[in-house]
Amino acid sequence: KAGVTQTPRYLIKTRGQQVTLSCSPISGHRSVSWYQQTPGQGLQFLFEYFSETQRNKGNFPGRFSGRQFSNSRSEMNVSTLELGDSALYLCASSLVPEGEKLFFGSGTQLSVL
Amino acid sequence: AQSVSQHNHHVILSEAASLELGCNYSYGGTVNLFWYVQYPGQHLQLLLKYFSGDPLVKGIKGFEAEFIKSKFSFNLRKPSVQWSDTAEYFCAVTRNTDKLIFGTGTRLQVFP
């Protein structure tokens, strides 16, 4: 069974640009969560989707948005990039929403110059 | 606001030493508790979890954690660490179906 797949693996962008990250969950998993990981901050929750609906949202500005498609694949978008957005963005999937075991992808390393 | 605290940011041990990583949370009521591990170059994976029942939980690779409700703690322990335990360890907490909140992580380095 394939794991959680995130693309691209690495991204380099400049300030002001926008970026879209993709996450394909494990087959059969309908819940997808996104986290931002930075040194010293740990994992900061961004949002969670289940059956194409956003269930939970973290404390990030509106520049961060996401969506989930009918096949459970999810995308995350960051507009007007800032230097502080440089981080590893992790996607996790689970059979049911938060509280159950999460399976993480390898992440997308975003560098904003 | 709900939070998870991991006070040990960086721990350095020799092989065979005992390990205890602290985790405290600020939720009230019933919680679900997790420890995740991230080995160098690998993705995060679940080490162990506590939902209910015996507060002493055993996980993979000889790790265990004890839930002490009165102290709002869920410390991770291993009697004898190995070089292969070098990794970053994250404590996480959720309540009901609320979002999973992670601590800032503890980086463990084990020297042979």
PDB file of C-alpha atoms in Angstrom:
ATOM      1  CA  LYS A   1       0.000   0.000   0.000  1.00  0.00           C
ATOM      2  CA  ALA A   2       1.509   3.322  -1.036  1.00  0.00           C
ATOM      3  CA  GLY A   3       2.110   5.880   1.690  1.00  0.00           C
ATOM      4  CA  VAL A   4       1.212   9.552   1.754  1.00  0.00           C
ATOM      5  CA  THR A   5       2.724  11.251  -1.290  1.00  0.00           C
ATOM      6  CA  GLN A   6       3.629  14.920  -1.323  1.00  0.00           C
ATOM      7  CA  THR A   7       4.787  16.861  -4.342  1.00  0.00           C
ATOM      8  CA  PRO A   8       6.994  18.594  -5.047  1.00  0.00           C
ATOM      9  CA  ARG A   9       9.712  17.517  -2.609  1.00  0.00           C
ATOM     10  CA  TYR A  10      11.525  20.859  -2.790  1.00  0.00           C
ATOM     11  CA  LEU A  11      10.476  24.335  -3.869  1.00  0.00           C
ATOM     12  CA  ILE A  12      12.313  27.615  -4.115  1.00  0.00           C
ATOM     13  CA  LYS A  13      10.251  30.759  -4.499  1.00  0.00           C
ATOM     14  CA  THR A  14      10.744  34.475  -4.058  1.00  0.00           C
ATOM     15  CA  ARG A  15       8.819  36.872  -1.853  1.00  0.00           C
ATOM     16  CA  GLY A  16       5.437  37.853  -3.223  1.00  0.00           C
ATOM     17  CA  GLN A  17       4.980  34.724  -5.303  1.00  0.00           C
ATOM     18  CA  GLN A  18       2.390  32.082  -4.616  1.00  0.00           C
ATOM     19  CA  VAL A  19       2.815  28.335  -4.285  1.00  0.00           C
ATOM     20  CA  THR A  20       0.620  25.239  -4.442  1.00  0.00           C
ATOM     21  CA  LEU A  21       1.558  22.024  -2.673  1.00  0.00           C
ATOM     22  CA  SER A  22      -0.077  18.677  -3.322  1.00  0.00           C
ATOM     23  CA  CYS A  23      -0.837  15.711  -1.095  1.00  0.00           C
ATOM     24  CA  SER A  24      -2.175  12.293  -2.047  1.00  0.00           C
ATOM     25  CA  PRO A  25      -3.338  10.365   1.031  1.00  0.00           C
ATOM     26  CA  ILE A  26      -3.123   6.649   1.581  1.00  0.00           C
ATOM     27  CA  SER A  27      -5.784   4.855  -0.426  1.00  0.00           C
ATOM     28  CA  GLY A  28      -9.025   4.763   1.557  1.00  0.00           C
ATOM     29  CA  HIS A  29      -8.054   7.581   3.889  1.00  0.00           C
ATOM     30  CA  ARG A  30     -10.511  10.451   3.743  1.00  0.00           C
ATOM     31  CA  SER A  31      -8.981  12.806   6.281  1.00  0.00           C
ATOM     32  CA  VAL A  32      -6.023  15.011   5.369  1.00  0.00           C
ATOM     33  CA  SER A  33      -4.218  17.417   7.691  1.00  0.00           C
ATOM     34  CA  TRP A  34      -1.510  19.941   6.926  1.00  0.00           C
ATOM     35  CA  TYR A  35       1.279  21.057   9.271  1.00  0.00           C
ATOM     36  CA  GLN A  36       4.098  23.558   9.056  1.00  0.00           C
ATOM     37  CA  GLN A  37       7.357  22.365  10.618  1.00  0.00           C
ATOM     38  CA  THR A  38      10.128  24.798  11.508  1.00  0.00           C
ATOM     39  CA  PRO A  39      13.156  24.383  13.800  1.00  0.00           C
ATOM     40  CA  GLY A  40      12.239  25.415  17.332  1.00  0.00           C
ATOM     41  CA  GLN A  41       8.501  25.706  16.576  1.00  0.00           C
ATOM     42  CA  GLY A  42       7.744  22.045  16.056  1.00  0.00           C
ATOM     43  CA  LEU A  43       4.652  21.245  14.041  1.00  0.00           C
ATOM     44  CA  GLN A  44       2.067  23.962  13.712  1.00  0.00           C
ATOM     45  CA  PHE A  45      -1.384  22.855  12.609  1.00  0.00           C
ATOM     46  CA  LEU A  46      -2.624  24.516   9.427  1.00  0.00           C
ATOM     47  CA  PHE A  47      -5.929  22.836   8.563  1.00  0.00           C
ATOM     48  CA  GLU A  48      -7.730  19.550   8.271  1.00  0.00           C
ATOM     49  CA  TYR A  49     -10.082  18.303   5.582  1.00  0.00           C
ATOM     50  CA  PHE A  50     -12.517  15.448   5.632  1.00  0.00           C
ATOM     51  CA  SER A  51     -14.802  14.553   2.754  1.00  0.00           C
ATOM     52  CA  GLU A  52     -13.945  17.800   0.933  1.00  0.00           C
ATOM     53  CA  THR A  53     -14.893  19.951   3.957  1.00  0.00           C
ATOM     54  CA  GLN A  54     -12.543  21.909   6.168  1.00  0.00           C
ATOM     55  CA  ARG A  55     -13.087  20.629   9.725  1.00  0.00           C
ATOM     56  CA  ASN A  56     -10.440  22.520  11.621  1.00  0.00           C
ATOM     57  CA  LYS A  57      -8.210  25.482  10.976  1.00  0.00           C
ATOM     58  CA  GLY A  58      -5.085  26.632  12.771  1.00  0.00           C
ATOM     59  CA  ASN A  59      -3.952  30.167  13.541  1.00  0.00           C
ATOM     60  CA  PHE A  60      -2.438  31.076  10.204  1.00  0.00           C
ATOM     61  CA  PRO A  61      -3.224  34.154   8.093  1.00  0.00           C
ATOM     62  CA  GLY A  62      -5.656  34.006   5.218  1.00  0.00           C
ATOM     63  CA  ARG A  63      -2.750  33.739   2.774  1.00  0.00           C
ATOM     64  CA  PHE A  64      -2.749  30.042   3.659  1.00  0.00           C
ATOM     65  CA  SER A  65      -5.608  28.117   2.129  1.00  0.00           C
ATOM     66  CA  GLY A  66      -6.414  24.582   1.168  1.00  0.00           C
ATOM     67  CA  ARG A  67      -8.923  22.309  -0.427  1.00  0.00           C
ATOM     68  CA  GLN A  68      -9.723  18.660  -0.817  1.00  0.00           C
ATOM     69  CA  PHE A  69     -10.989  16.924  -3.894  1.00  0.00           C
ATOM     70  CA  SER A  70     -13.517  14.127  -4.246  1.00  0.00           C
ATOM     71  CA  ASN A  71     -10.700  11.561  -4.505  1.00  0.00           C
ATOM     72  CA  SER A  72      -9.380  12.816  -1.105  1.00  0.00           C
ATOM     73  CA  ARG A  73      -6.308  14.403  -2.649  1.00  0.00           C
ATOM     74  CA  SER A  74      -5.574  17.768  -1.087  1.00  0.00           C
ATOM     75  CA  GLU A  75      -3.807  20.935  -2.104  1.00  0.00           C
ATOM     76  CA  MET A  76      -2.447  23.746  -0.015  1.00  0.00           C
ATOM     77  CA  ASN A  77      -1.891  27.224  -1.390  1.00  0.00           C
ATOM     78  CA  VAL A  78       0.157  30.069   0.029  1.00  0.00           C
ATOM     79  CA  SER A  79      -0.187  33.453  -1.632  1.00  0.00           C
ATOM     80  CA  THR A  80       2.072  36.491  -1.348  1.00  0.00           C
ATOM     81  CA  LEU A  81       4.930  34.478   0.096  1.00  0.00           C
ATOM     82  CA  GLU A  82       7.018  35.910   2.916  1.00  0.00           C
ATOM     83  CA  LEU A  83      10.488  34.929   4.074  1.00  0.00           C
ATOM     84  CA  GLY A  84       8.989  33.490   7.249  1.00  0.00           C
ATOM     85  CA  ASP A  85       6.980  30.990   5.230  1.00  0.00           C
ATOM     86  CA  SER A  86      10.142  28.986   4.618  1.00  0.00           C
ATOM     87  CA  ALA A  87       9.467  25.646   6.269  1.00  0.00           C
ATOM     88  CA  LEU A  88       8.788  21.973   5.776  1.00  0.00           C
ATOM     89  CA  TYR A  89       5.110  21.489   5.011  1.00  0.00           C
ATOM     90  CA  LEU A  90       3.811  18.115   6.080  1.00  0.00           C
ATOM     91  CA  CYS A  91       0.658  16.375   5.044  1.00  0.00           C
ATOM     92  CA  ALA A  92      -0.875  13.565   7.081  1.00  0.00           C
ATOM     93  CA  SER A  93      -3.758  11.288   6.312  1.00  0.00           C
ATOM     94  CA  SER A  94      -5.986   9.092   8.425  1.00  0.00           C
ATOM     95  CA  LEU A  95      -9.065   6.962   7.987  1.00  0.00           C
ATOM     96  CA  VAL A  96     -11.148   9.270  10.150  1.00  0.00           C
ATOM     97  CA  PRO A  97     -10.590  12.805  11.461  1.00  0.00           C
ATOM     98  CA  GLU A  98      -8.193  13.856  14.238  1.00  0.00           C
ATOM     99  CA  GLY A  99      -7.725  11.615  17.213  1.00  0.00           C
ATOM    100  CA  GLU A 100      -6.733   8.576  15.242  1.00  0.00           C
ATOM    101  CA  LYS A 101      -3.332   7.517  13.990  1.00  0.00           C
ATOM    102  CA  LEU A 102      -1.864   9.883  11.425  1.00  0.00           C
ATOM    103  CA  PHE A 103       0.345   8.749   8.560  1.00  0.00           C
ATOM    104  CA  PHE A 104       2.736  11.452   7.451  1.00  0.00           C
ATOM    105  CA  GLY A 105       4.271  12.182   4.086  1.00  0.00           C
ATOM    106  CA  SER A 106       7.891  13.197   3.616  1.00  0.00           C
ATOM    107  CA  GLY A 107       6.898  16.827   3.236  1.00  0.00           C
ATOM    108  CA  THR A 108       7.595  19.670   0.845  1.00  0.00           C
ATOM    109  CA  GLN A 109      10.579  21.823   1.772  1.00  0.00           C
ATOM    110  CA  LEU A 110       9.720  25.386   0.785  1.00  0.00           C
ATOM    111  CA  SER A 111      12.412  28.033   0.686  1.00  0.00           C
ATOM    112  CA  VAL A 112      11.395  31.644   0.159  1.00  0.00           C
ATOM    113  CA  LEU A 113      14.191  33.958  -0.957  1.00  0.00           C
TER     114      LEU A 113
ATOM    115  CA  ALA B   1      -5.102  28.274  24.720  1.00  0.00           C
ATOM    116  CA  GLN B   2      -4.381  24.585  24.608  1.00  0.00           C
ATOM    117  CA  SER B   3      -0.681  23.785  24.384  1.00  0.00           C
ATOM    118  CA  VAL B   4       1.853  21.001  24.613  1.00  0.00           C
ATOM    119  CA  SER B   5       5.227  21.590  26.281  1.00  0.00           C
ATOM    120  CA  GLN B   6       8.370  19.609  25.725  1.00  0.00           C
ATOM    121  CA  HIS B   7      10.955  21.127  28.032  1.00  0.00           C
ATOM    122  CA  ASN B   8      13.930  19.109  26.782  1.00  0.00           C
ATOM    123  CA  HIS B   9      14.879  20.614  23.444  1.00  0.00           C
ATOM    124  CA  HIS B  10      18.094  18.684  22.929  1.00  0.00           C
ATOM    125  CA  VAL B  11      19.189  15.553  24.787  1.00  0.00           C
ATOM    126  CA  ILE B  12      22.566  13.876  24.368  1.00  0.00           C
ATOM    127  CA  LEU B  13      23.104  10.375  25.734  1.00  0.00           C
ATOM    128  CA  SER B  14      25.541   7.512  25.465  1.00  0.00           C
ATOM    129  CA  GLU B  15      24.322   4.103  24.370  1.00  0.00           C
ATOM    130  CA  ALA B  16      22.740   2.047  27.179  1.00  0.00           C
ATOM    131  CA  ALA B  17      21.776   5.156  29.138  1.00  0.00           C
ATOM    132  CA  SER B  18      18.193   5.504  30.261  1.00  0.00           C
ATOM    133  CA  LEU B  19      15.932   8.049  28.599  1.00  0.00           C
ATOM    134  CA  GLU B  20      13.031  10.129  29.826  1.00  0.00           C
ATOM    135  CA  LEU B  21      11.550  12.899  27.700  1.00  0.00           C
ATOM    136  CA  GLY B  22       9.045  15.201  29.331  1.00  0.00           C
ATOM    137  CA  CYS B  23       5.668  16.177  27.879  1.00  0.00           C
ATOM    138  CA  ASN B  24       3.058  18.342  29.591  1.00  0.00           C
ATOM    139  CA  TYR B  25      -0.215  19.574  28.170  1.00  0.00           C
ATOM    140  CA  SER B  26      -2.727  22.199  29.146  1.00  0.00           C
ATOM    141  CA  TYR B  27      -5.987  20.594  28.032  1.00  0.00           C
ATOM    142  CA  GLY B  28      -8.682  19.875  30.557  1.00  0.00           C
ATOM    143  CA  GLY B  29     -10.896  16.832  30.469  1.00  0.00           C
ATOM    144  CA  THR B  30     -10.402  13.665  28.483  1.00  0.00           C
ATOM    145  CA  VAL B  31      -7.460  13.680  26.102  1.00  0.00           C
ATOM    146  CA  ASN B  32      -5.763  11.372  23.623  1.00  0.00           C
ATOM    147  CA  LEU B  33      -1.974  11.409  23.759  1.00  0.00           C
ATOM    148  CA  PHE B  34       0.667  10.472  21.224  1.00  0.00           C
ATOM    149  CA  TRP B  35       4.400  10.295  20.733  1.00  0.00           C
ATOM    150  CA  TYR B  36       5.706  10.549  17.188  1.00  0.00           C
ATOM    151  CA  VAL B  37       9.292  10.051  16.060  1.00  0.00           C
ATOM    152  CA  GLN B  38      11.150  11.443  13.079  1.00  0.00           C
ATOM    153  CA  TYR B  39      14.366   9.590  12.233  1.00  0.00           C
ATOM    154  CA  PRO B  40      16.944  11.484  10.151  1.00  0.00           C
ATOM    155  CA  GLY B  41      15.753  11.722   6.575  1.00  0.00           C
ATOM    156  CA  GLN B  42      12.513   9.886   7.273  1.00  0.00           C
ATOM    157  CA  HIS B  43       8.908  10.930   7.740  1.00  0.00           C
ATOM    158  CA  LEU B  44       7.140  11.218  11.068  1.00  0.00           C
ATOM    159  CA  GLN B  45       5.786   7.971  12.424  1.00  0.00           C
ATOM    160  CA  LEU B  46       3.739   6.958  15.425  1.00  0.00           C
ATOM    161  CA  LEU B  47       5.707   5.599  18.379  1.00  0.00           C
ATOM    162  CA  LEU B  48       2.828   5.007  20.777  1.00  0.00           C
ATOM    163  CA  LYS B  49      -0.544   6.368  21.791  1.00  0.00           C
ATOM    164  CA  TYR B  50      -2.849   6.519  24.787  1.00  0.00           C
ATOM    165  CA  PHE B  51      -6.620   6.717  24.482  1.00  0.00           C
ATOM    166  CA  SER B  52      -7.857   5.049  27.682  1.00  0.00           C
ATOM    167  CA  GLY B  53      -7.175   2.159  30.055  1.00  0.00           C
ATOM    168  CA  ASP B  54      -3.761   1.303  31.480  1.00  0.00           C
ATOM    169  CA  PRO B  55      -1.872   4.600  31.830  1.00  0.00           C
ATOM    170  CA  LEU B  56       1.414   2.831  31.091  1.00  0.00           C
ATOM    171  CA  VAL B  57       1.574   2.422  27.342  1.00  0.00           C
ATOM    172  CA  LYS B  58       4.123   0.339  25.491  1.00  0.00           C
ATOM    173  CA  GLY B  59       5.149   1.267  21.969  1.00  0.00           C
ATOM    174  CA  ILE B  60       7.550   0.103  19.320  1.00  0.00           C
ATOM    175  CA  LYS B  61      11.302  -0.356  19.770  1.00  0.00           C
ATOM    176  CA  GLY B  62      11.128  -0.701  23.562  1.00  0.00           C
ATOM    177  CA  PHE B  63       9.623   2.730  24.228  1.00  0.00           C
ATOM    178  CA  GLU B  64       6.925   3.301  26.811  1.00  0.00           C
ATOM    179  CA  ALA B  65       5.053   6.298  28.160  1.00  0.00           C
ATOM    180  CA  GLU B  66       3.109   6.939  31.330  1.00  0.00           C
ATOM    181  CA  PHE B  67       0.015   9.091  31.463  1.00  0.00           C
ATOM    182  CA  ILE B  68      -0.276  10.891  34.810  1.00  0.00           C
ATOM    183  CA  LYS B  69      -3.560  12.756  34.740  1.00  0.00           C
ATOM    184  CA  SER B  70      -2.921  14.727  37.935  1.00  0.00           C
ATOM    185  CA  LYS B  71       0.297  16.115  36.471  1.00  0.00           C
ATOM    186  CA  PHE B  72      -1.040  16.601  32.926  1.00  0.00           C
ATOM    187  CA  SER B  73       2.005  14.659  31.768  1.00  0.00           C
ATOM    188  CA  PHE B  74       2.812  11.926  29.262  1.00  0.00           C
ATOM    189  CA  ASN B  75       6.544  11.308  29.561  1.00  0.00           C
ATOM    190  CA  LEU B  76       8.361   9.004  27.176  1.00  0.00           C
ATOM    191  CA  ARG B  77      10.846   6.490  28.559  1.00  0.00           C
ATOM    192  CA  LYS B  78      13.290   3.850  27.394  1.00  0.00           C
ATOM    193  CA  PRO B  79      15.507   1.910  29.813  1.00  0.00           C
ATOM    194  CA  SER B  80      18.489   1.592  27.483  1.00  0.00           C
ATOM    195  CA  VAL B  81      18.890   3.714  24.351  1.00  0.00           C
ATOM    196  CA  GLN B  82      20.678   2.684  21.179  1.00  0.00           C
ATOM    197  CA  TRP B  83      22.493   4.719  18.557  1.00  0.00           C
ATOM    198  CA  SER B  84      19.577   4.014  16.207  1.00  0.00           C
ATOM    199  CA  ASP B  85      17.254   5.936  18.547  1.00  0.00           C
ATOM    200  CA  THR B  86      18.850   9.178  17.389  1.00  0.00           C
ATOM    201  CA  ALA B  87      15.864  11.148  16.124  1.00  0.00           C
ATOM    202  CA  GLU B  88      13.470  13.963  16.918  1.00  0.00           C
ATOM    203  CA  TYR B  89      10.574  13.084  19.198  1.00  0.00           C
ATOM    204  CA  PHE B  90       7.248  14.905  19.243  1.00  0.00           C
ATOM    205  CA  CYS B  91       4.529  14.696  21.851  1.00  0.00           C
ATOM    206  CA  ALA B  92       0.990  15.414  20.615  1.00  0.00           C
ATOM    207  CA  VAL B  93      -2.402  15.803  22.226  1.00  0.00           C
ATOM    208  CA  THR B  94      -5.966  15.923  21.021  1.00  0.00           C
ATOM    209  CA  ARG B  95      -9.330  16.056  22.695  1.00  0.00           C
ATOM    210  CA  ASN B  96     -12.343  14.347  21.165  1.00  0.00           C
ATOM    211  CA  THR B  97     -12.138  15.082  17.444  1.00  0.00           C
ATOM    212  CA  ASP B  98     -10.304  18.364  17.838  1.00  0.00           C
ATOM    213  CA  LYS B  99      -7.120  19.023  15.926  1.00  0.00           C
ATOM    214  CA  LEU B 100      -3.879  17.330  16.977  1.00  0.00           C
ATOM    215  CA  ILE B 101      -1.545  19.753  18.767  1.00  0.00           C
ATOM    216  CA  PHE B 102       2.177  18.979  18.721  1.00  0.00           C
ATOM    217  CA  GLY B 103       4.942  20.017  21.061  1.00  0.00           C
ATOM    218  CA  THR B 104       8.074  21.714  19.727  1.00  0.00           C
ATOM    219  CA  GLY B 105       9.993  18.453  19.687  1.00  0.00           C
ATOM    220  CA  THR B 106      13.028  17.026  21.455  1.00  0.00           C
ATOM    221  CA  ARG B 107      16.129  16.210  19.485  1.00  0.00           C
ATOM    222  CA  LEU B 108      17.838  13.093  20.856  1.00  0.00           C
ATOM    223  CA  GLN B 109      21.423  12.282  19.968  1.00  0.00           C
ATOM    224  CA  VAL B 110      22.831   8.938  21.093  1.00  0.00           C
ATOM    225  CA  PHE B 111      26.568   8.374  20.884  1.00  0.00           C
ATOM    226  CA  PRO B 112      28.085   4.896  20.704  1.00  0.00           C
TER     227      PRO B 112
END
